[in-house]
Short mmCIF file of C-alpha atoms and ligand atoms in Angstrom, two decimals:
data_model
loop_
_atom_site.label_atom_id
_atom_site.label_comp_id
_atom_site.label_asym_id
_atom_site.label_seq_id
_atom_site.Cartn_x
_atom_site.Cartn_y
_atom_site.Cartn_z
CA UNK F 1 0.83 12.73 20.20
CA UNK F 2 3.15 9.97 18.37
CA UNK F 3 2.35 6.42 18.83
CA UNK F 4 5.16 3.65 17.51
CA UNK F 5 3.70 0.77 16.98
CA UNK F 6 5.68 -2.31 16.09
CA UNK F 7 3.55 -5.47 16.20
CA UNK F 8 4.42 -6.10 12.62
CA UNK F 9 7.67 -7.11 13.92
CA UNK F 10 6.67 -9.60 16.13
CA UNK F 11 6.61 -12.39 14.23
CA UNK F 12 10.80 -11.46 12.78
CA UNK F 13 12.69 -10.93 16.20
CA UNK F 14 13.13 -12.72 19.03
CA UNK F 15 12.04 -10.73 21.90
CA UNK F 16 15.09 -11.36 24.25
CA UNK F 17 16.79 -9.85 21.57
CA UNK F 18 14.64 -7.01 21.21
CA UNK F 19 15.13 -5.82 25.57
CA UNK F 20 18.62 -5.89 24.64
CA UNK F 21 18.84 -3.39 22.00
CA UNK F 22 15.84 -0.96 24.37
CA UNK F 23 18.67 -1.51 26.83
CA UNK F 24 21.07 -0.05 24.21
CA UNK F 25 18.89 2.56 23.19
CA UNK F 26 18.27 3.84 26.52
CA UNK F 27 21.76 3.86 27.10
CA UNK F 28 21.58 6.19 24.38
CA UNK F 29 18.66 8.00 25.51
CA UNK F 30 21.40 8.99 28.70
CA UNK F 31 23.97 9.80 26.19
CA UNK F 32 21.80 12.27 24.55
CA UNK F 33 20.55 13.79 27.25
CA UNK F 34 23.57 14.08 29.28
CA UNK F 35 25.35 15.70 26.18
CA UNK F 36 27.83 13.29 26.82
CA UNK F 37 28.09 11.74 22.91
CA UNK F 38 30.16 12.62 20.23
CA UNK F 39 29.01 15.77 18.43
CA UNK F 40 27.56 16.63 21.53
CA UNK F 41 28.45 20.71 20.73
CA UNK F 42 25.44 20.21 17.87
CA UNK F 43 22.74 19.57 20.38
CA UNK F 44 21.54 23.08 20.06
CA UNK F 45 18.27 21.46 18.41
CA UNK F 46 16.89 19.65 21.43
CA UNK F 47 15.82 22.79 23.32
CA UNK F 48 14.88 24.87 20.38
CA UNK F 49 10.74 24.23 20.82
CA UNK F 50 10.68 25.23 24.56
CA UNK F 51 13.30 28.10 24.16
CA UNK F 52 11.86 29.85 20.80
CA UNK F 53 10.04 32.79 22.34
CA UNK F 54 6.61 34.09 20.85
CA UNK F 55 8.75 37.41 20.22
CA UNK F 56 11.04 35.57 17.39
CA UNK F 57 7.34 34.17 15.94
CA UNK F 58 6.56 37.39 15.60
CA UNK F 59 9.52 38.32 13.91
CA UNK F 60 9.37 35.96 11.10
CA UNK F 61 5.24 37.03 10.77
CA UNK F 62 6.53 40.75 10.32
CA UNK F 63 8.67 39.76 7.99
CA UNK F 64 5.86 38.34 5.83
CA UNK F 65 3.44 41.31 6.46
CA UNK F 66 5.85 44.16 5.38
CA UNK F 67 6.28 42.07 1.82
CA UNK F 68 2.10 41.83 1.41
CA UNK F 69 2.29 45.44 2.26
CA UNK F 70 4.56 45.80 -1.00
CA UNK F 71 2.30 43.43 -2.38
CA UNK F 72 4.97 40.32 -2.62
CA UNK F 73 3.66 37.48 -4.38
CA UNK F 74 6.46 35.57 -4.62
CA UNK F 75 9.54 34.47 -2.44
CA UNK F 76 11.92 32.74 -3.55
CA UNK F 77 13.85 30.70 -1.02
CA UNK F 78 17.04 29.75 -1.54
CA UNK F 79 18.82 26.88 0.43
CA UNK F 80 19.99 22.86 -0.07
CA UNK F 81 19.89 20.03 2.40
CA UNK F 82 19.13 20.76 5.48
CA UNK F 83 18.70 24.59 4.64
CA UNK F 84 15.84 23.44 2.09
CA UNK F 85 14.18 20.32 3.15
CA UNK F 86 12.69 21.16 6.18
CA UNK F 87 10.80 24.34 5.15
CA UNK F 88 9.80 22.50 1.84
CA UNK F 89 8.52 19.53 3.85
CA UNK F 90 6.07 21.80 6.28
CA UNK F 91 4.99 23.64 3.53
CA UNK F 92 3.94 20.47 1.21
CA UNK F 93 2.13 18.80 4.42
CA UNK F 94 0.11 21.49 5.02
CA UNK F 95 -1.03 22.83 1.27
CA UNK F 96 -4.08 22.51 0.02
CA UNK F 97 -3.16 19.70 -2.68
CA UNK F 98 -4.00 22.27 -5.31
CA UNK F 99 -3.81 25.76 -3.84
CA UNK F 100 -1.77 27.33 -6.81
CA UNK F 101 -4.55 26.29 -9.07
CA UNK F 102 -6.86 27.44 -7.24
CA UNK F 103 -4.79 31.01 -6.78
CA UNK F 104 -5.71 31.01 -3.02
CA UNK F 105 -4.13 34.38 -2.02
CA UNK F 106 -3.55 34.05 1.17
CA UNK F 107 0.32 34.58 1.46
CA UNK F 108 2.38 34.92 -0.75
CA UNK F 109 4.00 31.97 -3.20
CA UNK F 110 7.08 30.30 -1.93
CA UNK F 111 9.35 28.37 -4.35
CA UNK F 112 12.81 27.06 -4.11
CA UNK F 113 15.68 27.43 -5.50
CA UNK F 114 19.42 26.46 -4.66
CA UNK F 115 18.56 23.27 -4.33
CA UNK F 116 20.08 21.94 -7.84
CA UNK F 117 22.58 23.30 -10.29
CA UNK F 118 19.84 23.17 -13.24
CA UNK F 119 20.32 26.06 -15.68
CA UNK F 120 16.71 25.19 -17.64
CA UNK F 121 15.61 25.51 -13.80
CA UNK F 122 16.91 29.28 -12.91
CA UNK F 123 15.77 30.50 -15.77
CA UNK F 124 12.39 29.00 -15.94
CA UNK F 125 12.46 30.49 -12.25
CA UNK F 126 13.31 33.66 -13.97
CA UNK F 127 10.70 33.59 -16.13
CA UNK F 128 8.36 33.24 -13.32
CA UNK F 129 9.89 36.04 -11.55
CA UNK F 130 9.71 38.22 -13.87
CA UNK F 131 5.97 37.86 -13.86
CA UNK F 132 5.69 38.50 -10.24
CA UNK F 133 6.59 40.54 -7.22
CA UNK F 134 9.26 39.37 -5.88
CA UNK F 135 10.89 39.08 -2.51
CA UNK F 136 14.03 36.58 -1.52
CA UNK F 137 15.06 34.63 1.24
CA UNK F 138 18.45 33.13 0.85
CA UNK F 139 19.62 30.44 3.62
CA UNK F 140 23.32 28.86 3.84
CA UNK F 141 24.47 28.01 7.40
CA UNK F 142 28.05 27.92 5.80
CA UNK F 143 27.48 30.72 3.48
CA UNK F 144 29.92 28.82 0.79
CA UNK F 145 27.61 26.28 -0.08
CA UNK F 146 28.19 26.64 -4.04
CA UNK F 147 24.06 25.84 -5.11
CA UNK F 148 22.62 28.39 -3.07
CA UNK F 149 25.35 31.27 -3.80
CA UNK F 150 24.82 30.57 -7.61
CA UNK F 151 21.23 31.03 -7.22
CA UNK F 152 21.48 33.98 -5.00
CA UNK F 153 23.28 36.01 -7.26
CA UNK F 154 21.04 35.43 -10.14
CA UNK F 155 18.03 36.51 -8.25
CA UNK F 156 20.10 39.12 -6.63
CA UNK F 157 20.82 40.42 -9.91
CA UNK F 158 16.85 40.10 -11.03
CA UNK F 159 15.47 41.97 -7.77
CA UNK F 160 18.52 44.83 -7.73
CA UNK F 161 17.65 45.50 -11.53
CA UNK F 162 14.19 45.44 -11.29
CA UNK F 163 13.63 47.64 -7.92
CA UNK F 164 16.72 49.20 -7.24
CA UNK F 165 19.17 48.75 -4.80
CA UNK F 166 17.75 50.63 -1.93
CA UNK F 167 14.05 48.45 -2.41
CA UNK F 168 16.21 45.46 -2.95
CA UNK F 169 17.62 45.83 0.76
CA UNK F 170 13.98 45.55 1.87
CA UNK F 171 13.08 42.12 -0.04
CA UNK F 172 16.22 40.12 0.76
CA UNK F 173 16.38 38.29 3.89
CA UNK F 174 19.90 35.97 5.30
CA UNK F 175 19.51 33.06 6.88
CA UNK F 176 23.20 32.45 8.25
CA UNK F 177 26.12 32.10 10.70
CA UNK F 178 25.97 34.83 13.14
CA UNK F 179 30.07 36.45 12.05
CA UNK F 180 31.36 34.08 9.71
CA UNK F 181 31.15 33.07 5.59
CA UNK F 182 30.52 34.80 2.52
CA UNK F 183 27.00 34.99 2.88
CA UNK F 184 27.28 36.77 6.32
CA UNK F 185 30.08 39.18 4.68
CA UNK F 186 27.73 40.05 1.64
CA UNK F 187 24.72 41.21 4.51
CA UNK F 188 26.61 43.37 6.34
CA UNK F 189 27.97 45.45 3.13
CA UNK F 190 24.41 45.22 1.62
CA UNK F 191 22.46 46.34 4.77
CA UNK F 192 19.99 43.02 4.61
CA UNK F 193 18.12 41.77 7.05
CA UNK F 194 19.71 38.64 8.67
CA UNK F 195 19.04 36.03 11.15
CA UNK F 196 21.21 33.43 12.93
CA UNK F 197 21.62 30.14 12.40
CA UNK F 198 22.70 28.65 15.66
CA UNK F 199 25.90 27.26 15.60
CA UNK F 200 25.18 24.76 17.88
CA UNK F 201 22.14 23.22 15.46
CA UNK F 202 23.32 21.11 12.42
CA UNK F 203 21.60 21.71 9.18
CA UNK F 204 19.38 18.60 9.11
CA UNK F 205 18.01 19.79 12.34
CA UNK F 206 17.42 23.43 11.49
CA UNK F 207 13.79 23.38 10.97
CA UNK F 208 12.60 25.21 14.10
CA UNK F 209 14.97 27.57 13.66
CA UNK F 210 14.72 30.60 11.26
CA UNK F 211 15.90 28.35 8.76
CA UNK F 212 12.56 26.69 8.36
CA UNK F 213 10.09 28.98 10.33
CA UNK F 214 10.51 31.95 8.14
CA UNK F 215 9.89 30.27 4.60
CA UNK F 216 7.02 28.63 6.41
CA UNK F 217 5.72 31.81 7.97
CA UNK F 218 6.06 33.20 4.47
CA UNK F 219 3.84 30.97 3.00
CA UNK F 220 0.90 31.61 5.71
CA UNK F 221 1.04 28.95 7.88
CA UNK F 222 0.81 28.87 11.10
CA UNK F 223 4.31 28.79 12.94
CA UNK F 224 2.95 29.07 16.70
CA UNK F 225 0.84 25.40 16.18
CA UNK F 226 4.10 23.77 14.67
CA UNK F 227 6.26 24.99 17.07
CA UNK F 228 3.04 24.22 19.97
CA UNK F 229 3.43 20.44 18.57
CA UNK F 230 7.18 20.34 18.84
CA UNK F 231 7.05 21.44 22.77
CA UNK F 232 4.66 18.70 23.44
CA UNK F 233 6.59 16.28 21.74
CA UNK F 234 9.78 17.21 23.44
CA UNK F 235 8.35 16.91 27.17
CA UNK F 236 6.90 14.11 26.58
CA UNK F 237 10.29 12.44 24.50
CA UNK F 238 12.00 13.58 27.71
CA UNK F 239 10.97 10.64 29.92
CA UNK F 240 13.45 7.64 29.94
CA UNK F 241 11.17 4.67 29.54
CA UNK F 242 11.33 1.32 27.29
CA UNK F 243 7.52 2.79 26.19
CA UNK F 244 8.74 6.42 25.11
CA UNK F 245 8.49 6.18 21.22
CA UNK F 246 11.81 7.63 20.24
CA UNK F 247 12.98 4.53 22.25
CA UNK F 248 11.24 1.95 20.79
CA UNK F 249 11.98 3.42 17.16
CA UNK F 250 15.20 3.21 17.79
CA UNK F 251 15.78 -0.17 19.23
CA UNK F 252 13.35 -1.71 16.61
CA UNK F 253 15.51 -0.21 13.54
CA UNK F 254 19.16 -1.32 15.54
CA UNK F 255 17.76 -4.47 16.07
CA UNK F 256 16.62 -5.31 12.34
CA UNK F 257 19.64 -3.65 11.20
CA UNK F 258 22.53 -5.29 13.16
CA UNK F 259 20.85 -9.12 13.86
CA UNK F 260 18.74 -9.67 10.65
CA UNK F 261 20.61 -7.82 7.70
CA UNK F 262 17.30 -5.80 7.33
CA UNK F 263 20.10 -2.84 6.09
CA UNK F 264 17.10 -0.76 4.16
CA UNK F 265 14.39 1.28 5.81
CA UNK F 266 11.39 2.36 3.53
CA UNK F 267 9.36 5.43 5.26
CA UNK F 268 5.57 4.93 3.76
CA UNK F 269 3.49 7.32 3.37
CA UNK F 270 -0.07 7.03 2.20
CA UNK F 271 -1.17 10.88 1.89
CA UNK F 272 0.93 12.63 -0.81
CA UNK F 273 1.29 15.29 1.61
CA UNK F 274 3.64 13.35 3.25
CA UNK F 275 5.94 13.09 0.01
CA UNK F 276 8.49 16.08 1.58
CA UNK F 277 7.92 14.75 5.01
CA UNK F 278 9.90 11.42 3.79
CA UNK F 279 12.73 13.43 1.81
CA UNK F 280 13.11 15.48 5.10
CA UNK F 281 13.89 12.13 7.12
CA UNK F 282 16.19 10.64 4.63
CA UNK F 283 18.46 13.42 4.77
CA UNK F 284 18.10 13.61 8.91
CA UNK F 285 18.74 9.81 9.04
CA UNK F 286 20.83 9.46 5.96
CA UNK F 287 23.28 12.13 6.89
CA UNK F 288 23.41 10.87 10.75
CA UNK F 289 23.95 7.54 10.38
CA UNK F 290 25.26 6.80 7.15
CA UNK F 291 29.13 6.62 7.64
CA UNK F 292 32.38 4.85 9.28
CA UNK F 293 30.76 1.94 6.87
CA UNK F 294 27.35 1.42 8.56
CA UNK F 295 23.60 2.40 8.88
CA UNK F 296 20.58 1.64 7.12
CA UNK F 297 19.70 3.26 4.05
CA UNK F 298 16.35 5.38 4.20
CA UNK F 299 14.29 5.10 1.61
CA UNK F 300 10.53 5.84 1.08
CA UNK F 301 7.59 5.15 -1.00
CA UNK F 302 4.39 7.10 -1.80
CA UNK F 303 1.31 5.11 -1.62
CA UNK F 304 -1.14 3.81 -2.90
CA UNK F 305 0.78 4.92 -5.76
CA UNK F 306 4.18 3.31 -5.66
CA UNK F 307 2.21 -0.07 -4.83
CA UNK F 308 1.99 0.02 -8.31
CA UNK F 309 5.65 0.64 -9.13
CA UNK F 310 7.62 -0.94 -6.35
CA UNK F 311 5.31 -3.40 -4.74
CA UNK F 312 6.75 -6.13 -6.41
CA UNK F 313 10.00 -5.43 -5.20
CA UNK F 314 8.59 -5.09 -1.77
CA UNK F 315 6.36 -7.68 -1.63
CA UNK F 316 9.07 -10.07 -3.38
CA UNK F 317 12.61 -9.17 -4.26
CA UNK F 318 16.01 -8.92 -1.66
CA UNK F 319 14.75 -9.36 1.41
CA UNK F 320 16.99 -6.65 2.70
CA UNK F 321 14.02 -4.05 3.68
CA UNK F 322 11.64 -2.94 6.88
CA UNK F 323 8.98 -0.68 6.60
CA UNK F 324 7.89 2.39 8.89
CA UNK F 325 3.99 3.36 7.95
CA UNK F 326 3.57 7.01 8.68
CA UNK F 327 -0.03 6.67 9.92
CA UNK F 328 -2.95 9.62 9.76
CA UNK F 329 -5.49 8.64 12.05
CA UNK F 330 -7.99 10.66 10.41
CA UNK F 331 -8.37 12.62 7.08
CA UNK F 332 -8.88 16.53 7.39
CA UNK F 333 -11.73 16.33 4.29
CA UNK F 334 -14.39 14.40 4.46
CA UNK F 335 -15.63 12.45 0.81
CA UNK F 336 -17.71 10.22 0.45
CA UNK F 337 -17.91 7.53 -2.53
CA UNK F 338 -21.70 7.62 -4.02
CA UNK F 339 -23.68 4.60 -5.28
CA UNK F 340 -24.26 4.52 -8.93
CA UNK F 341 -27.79 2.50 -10.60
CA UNK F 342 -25.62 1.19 -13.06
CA UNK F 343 -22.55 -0.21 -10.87
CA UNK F 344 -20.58 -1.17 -14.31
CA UNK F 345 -17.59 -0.65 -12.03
CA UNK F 346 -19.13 -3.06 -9.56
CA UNK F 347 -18.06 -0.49 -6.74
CA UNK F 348 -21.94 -0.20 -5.54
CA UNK F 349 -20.58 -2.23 -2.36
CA UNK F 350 -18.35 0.82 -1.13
CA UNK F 351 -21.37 3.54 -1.68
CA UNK F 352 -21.18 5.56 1.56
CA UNK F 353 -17.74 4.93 2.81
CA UNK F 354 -15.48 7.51 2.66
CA UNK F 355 -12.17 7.27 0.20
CA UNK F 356 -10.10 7.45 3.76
CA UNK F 357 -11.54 4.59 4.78
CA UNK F 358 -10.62 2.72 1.29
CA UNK F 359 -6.95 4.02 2.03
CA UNK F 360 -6.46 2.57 5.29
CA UNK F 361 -7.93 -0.69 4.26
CA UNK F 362 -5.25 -0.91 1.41
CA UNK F 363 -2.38 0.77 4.46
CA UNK F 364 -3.62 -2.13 6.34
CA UNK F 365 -4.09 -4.78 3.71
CA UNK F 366 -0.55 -3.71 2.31
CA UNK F 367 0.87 -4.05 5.74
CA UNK F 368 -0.25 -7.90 5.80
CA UNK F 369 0.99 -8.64 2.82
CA UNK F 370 4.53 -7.37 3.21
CA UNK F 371 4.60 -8.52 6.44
CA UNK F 372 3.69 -12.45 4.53
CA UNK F 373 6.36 -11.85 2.18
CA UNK F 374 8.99 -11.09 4.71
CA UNK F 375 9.41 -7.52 5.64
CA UNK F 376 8.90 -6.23 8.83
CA UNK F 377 6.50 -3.33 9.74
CA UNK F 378 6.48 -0.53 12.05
CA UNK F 379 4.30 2.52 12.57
CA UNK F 380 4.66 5.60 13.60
CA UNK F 381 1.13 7.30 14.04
CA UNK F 382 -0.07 10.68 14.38
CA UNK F 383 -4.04 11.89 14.91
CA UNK F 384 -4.38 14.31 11.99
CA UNK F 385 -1.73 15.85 9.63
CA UNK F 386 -1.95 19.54 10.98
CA UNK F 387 0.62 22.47 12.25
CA UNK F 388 0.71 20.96 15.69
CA UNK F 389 1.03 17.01 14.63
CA UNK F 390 3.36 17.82 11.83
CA UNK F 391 5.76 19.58 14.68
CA UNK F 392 5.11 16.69 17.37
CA UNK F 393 5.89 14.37 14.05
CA UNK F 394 9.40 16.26 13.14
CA UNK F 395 10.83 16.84 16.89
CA UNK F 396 9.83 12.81 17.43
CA UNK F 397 12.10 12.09 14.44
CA UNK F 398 14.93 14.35 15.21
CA UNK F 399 15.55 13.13 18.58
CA UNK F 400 14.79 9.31 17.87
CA UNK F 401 17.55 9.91 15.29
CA UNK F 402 19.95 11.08 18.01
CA UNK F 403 19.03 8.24 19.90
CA UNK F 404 19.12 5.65 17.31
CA UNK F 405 22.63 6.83 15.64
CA UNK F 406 24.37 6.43 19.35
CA UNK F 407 22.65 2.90 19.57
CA UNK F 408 24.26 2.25 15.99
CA UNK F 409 27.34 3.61 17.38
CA UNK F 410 28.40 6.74 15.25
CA UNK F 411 28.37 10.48 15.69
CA UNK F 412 25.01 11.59 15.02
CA UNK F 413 25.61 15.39 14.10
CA UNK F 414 28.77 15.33 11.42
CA UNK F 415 28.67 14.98 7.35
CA UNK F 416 32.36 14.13 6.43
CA UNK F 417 31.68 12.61 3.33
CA UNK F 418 29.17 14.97 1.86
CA UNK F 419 32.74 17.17 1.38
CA UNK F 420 33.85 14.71 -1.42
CA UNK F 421 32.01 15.65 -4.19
CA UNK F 422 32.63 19.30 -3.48
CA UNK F 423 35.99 19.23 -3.74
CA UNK F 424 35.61 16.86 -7.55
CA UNK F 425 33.70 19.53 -8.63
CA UNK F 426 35.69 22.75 -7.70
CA UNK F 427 38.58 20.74 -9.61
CA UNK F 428 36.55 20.61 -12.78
CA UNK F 429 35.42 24.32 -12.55
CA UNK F 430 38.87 24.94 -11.80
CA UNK F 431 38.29 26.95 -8.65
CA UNK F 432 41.25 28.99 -7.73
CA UNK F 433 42.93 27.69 -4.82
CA UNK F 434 42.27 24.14 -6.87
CA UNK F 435 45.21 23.93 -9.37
CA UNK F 436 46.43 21.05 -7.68
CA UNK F 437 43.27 18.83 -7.65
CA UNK F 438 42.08 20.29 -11.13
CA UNK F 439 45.61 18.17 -12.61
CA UNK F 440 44.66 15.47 -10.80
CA UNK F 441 41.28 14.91 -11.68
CA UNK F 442 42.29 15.73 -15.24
CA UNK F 443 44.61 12.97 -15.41
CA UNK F 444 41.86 10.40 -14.03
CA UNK F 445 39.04 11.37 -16.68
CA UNK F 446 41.63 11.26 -20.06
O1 PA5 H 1 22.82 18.82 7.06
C1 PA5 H 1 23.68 19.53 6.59
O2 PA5 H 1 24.48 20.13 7.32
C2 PA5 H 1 23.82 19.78 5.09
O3 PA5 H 1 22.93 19.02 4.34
C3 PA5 H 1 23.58 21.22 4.82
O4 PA5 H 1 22.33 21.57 5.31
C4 PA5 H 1 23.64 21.59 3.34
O5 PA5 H 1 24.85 21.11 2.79
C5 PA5 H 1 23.53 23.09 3.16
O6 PA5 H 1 24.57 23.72 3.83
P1 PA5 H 1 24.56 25.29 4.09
O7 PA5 H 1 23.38 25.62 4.89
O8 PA5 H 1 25.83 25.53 4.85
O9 PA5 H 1 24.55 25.98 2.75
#
């Protein structure tokens, strides 16, 4: 279902070089598999596709019934990182590009919040709201996370004022640790309805759990085809081989990395659709490689658009980057460009070829050129951009990122450093329990 592809490559490494870091990574393919790594209690997410049960499916499906039956239009769910992105990235892939213009009512609306501390955002969010029936998921894996409890307790507020406690018990779902944090707390005293995050599945790697499939079930799509992808991807992942993708990605990223300074991947995309998909893997490789000093900085680029934006750069500036193409094989819509008598944009000699076509000719012709101007090119292909290839798509990332952060040599399933800010920030809002930190950050901003 994924192919890697990494011909674009060729012409940058020396091939010796290449078996030895395949050698590395399948060292690493042993440490992950073995559970033998460090942060090897988080490993929860490997199994998730063949263990989630049609039952739980259904679950999340009854969930988003009951709400039409009350004639929800709107959920709002609330979550950050890896509680967000995930759900957010499923849901933009598999859209119709214009479905809220078009008021397709097939589910209800899902928006986000939680994700930013934006007070022009919440209330704009309450404006909405207060046009709409309203349900609410809240996720926090923690419970304490400080953008999501903000958040909640506005639109806490909103849906206890506008349908009464009792009815408010019956629009709220948690999305949380199974005894612990505030979040947990609040659901038992309230009555909601909760489910588990598992404690052995980091945040970044949440997606098949509740944390992602019940926003996405919300919004009408089809859970049992994502999770279907995700089950073929792992069995297949699970063979050791220098061919198995995961492998290859990893090796080919080490290799650039560590032996030719290439210290900045760029995922490309050339389907908008795929604008979430990209945010989703920075976080999932930022997060698990990105410490003790090392790993490559994701980045990503939305094409053909950013061609005109940061083409330049790639085409021409530091040579510090390599590219991996997320490639469609084929387009879900079919359009085709018509001829026109008058041809005053001379484009008479495309009449009849569909604008898919165009696109990979300018993936392709982009490919060449980047690869002239010295950046290295991989791809990572999938046949269509649908429920089951979008969950083949995420599990192949996931578990190429556990190989590829053991090849770098760090733990891939800690986030040490995304505590600093935190505690900067509870200084300034002088957070009880902060008095100490509040004088000290005082001191440095005077
Ligand atoms: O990957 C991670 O663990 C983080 O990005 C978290 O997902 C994010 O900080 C949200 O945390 P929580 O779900 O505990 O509110």
């Amino acid at each position: 279902m994924i192919r890697v592809e990494t011909k674009g490559c060729e012409s940058f490494v020396d091939s010796a070089k290449y078996e030895a870091y395949v050698a590395k990574a399948l060292d690493a393919f042993d440490v992950l598999k073995d559970e033998t790594g460090a942060g090897n209690d988080f490993l929860g997410w490997k199994k998730l596709p063949r263990q989630i049960t049609d039952r739980e499916l259904s679950e999340y499906e009854a969930i988003r019934d009951k709400w039409a039956r009350k004639g929800v239009d709107l959920v709002i769910a609330i979550g950050i990182g890896g509680s967000y992105l995930g759900a957010k990235c499923v849901m933009e892939a598999l859209s119709h590009n214009f479905a809220k213009q078009l008021k397709r009512k097939d589910a209800a609306e899902v928006v986000f919040a939680g994700n930013n501390l934006s007070e022009e955002y919440l209330a704009e969010l309450m404006d909405l709201a207060a046009e709409r029936n309203v349900a609410c998921i809240v996720i926090s894996k923690s419970g304490t996370t400080t953008e999501p409890a903000v958040a909640f307790r506005i639109v806490k507020q909103f849906i206890e004022e506008r349908y009464g406690k009792t009815d408010a018990t019956q629009r709220i779902v948690a999305i949380t640790d199974a005894k612990k944090g505030a979040l947990k707390t609040l659901s038992n005293q309230e009555g909601y309805k909760t489910f588990v995050v598992p404690d052995n599945v980091g945040g970044r790697f949440s997606v098949l759990t509740p944390v992602g499939l019940l926003p996405i079930a919300a919004a009408g799509m089809d859970i049992n085809a994502l999770v279907e992808g995700a089950r073929k991807a792992e069995s297949s992942l699970a063979v050791k081989s220098a061919e198995n993708p995961a492998v290859v990605y990893a090796a080919m990223r080490n290799l650039l990395f560590s032996e030719y300074g290439k210290t900045t991947e760029i995922l490309v995309n050339y389907n908008p659709k795929l604008t979430y998909v990209a945010e989703w893997w920075k976080q999932l490789y930022g997060e698990s490689e990105g410490k003790d000093g090392t790993g490559i900085f994701p980045a990503s680029v939305n094409n053909t658009a950013d061609l005109h934006s940061m083409g330049q750069f790639i085409q021409e500036g530091t040579r510090i980057l390599f590219e991996t193409v997320l490639h469609v094989e084929k387009a879900r819509r079919s359009m085709v460009i018509g001829p026109d008598p008058q041809n005053l944009d001379q484009l008479n000699f495309l009449a009849g070829k569909h604008v898919e076509h165009c696109n990979h000719m300018a993936e392709l012709g982009t490919r060449l050129a980047h690869i002239d101007g010295g950046v290295p090119q991989m791809t990572v292909s999938i046949e269509t951009l649908d429920a089951q290839h979008l969950g083949a798509l995420l599990y192949f990332f996931e578990f190429a990122c556990g190989i590829s952060a053991y090849t770098l040599g760090v733990n891939p399933f800690n986030q040490p450093g995304v505590e600093a800010y935190k505690k900067n920030m509870f200084a300034l809002l002088e957070k009880p329990g902060y008095e100490e930190a509040t004088r000290a950050i005082r001191a440095r901003i005077q």
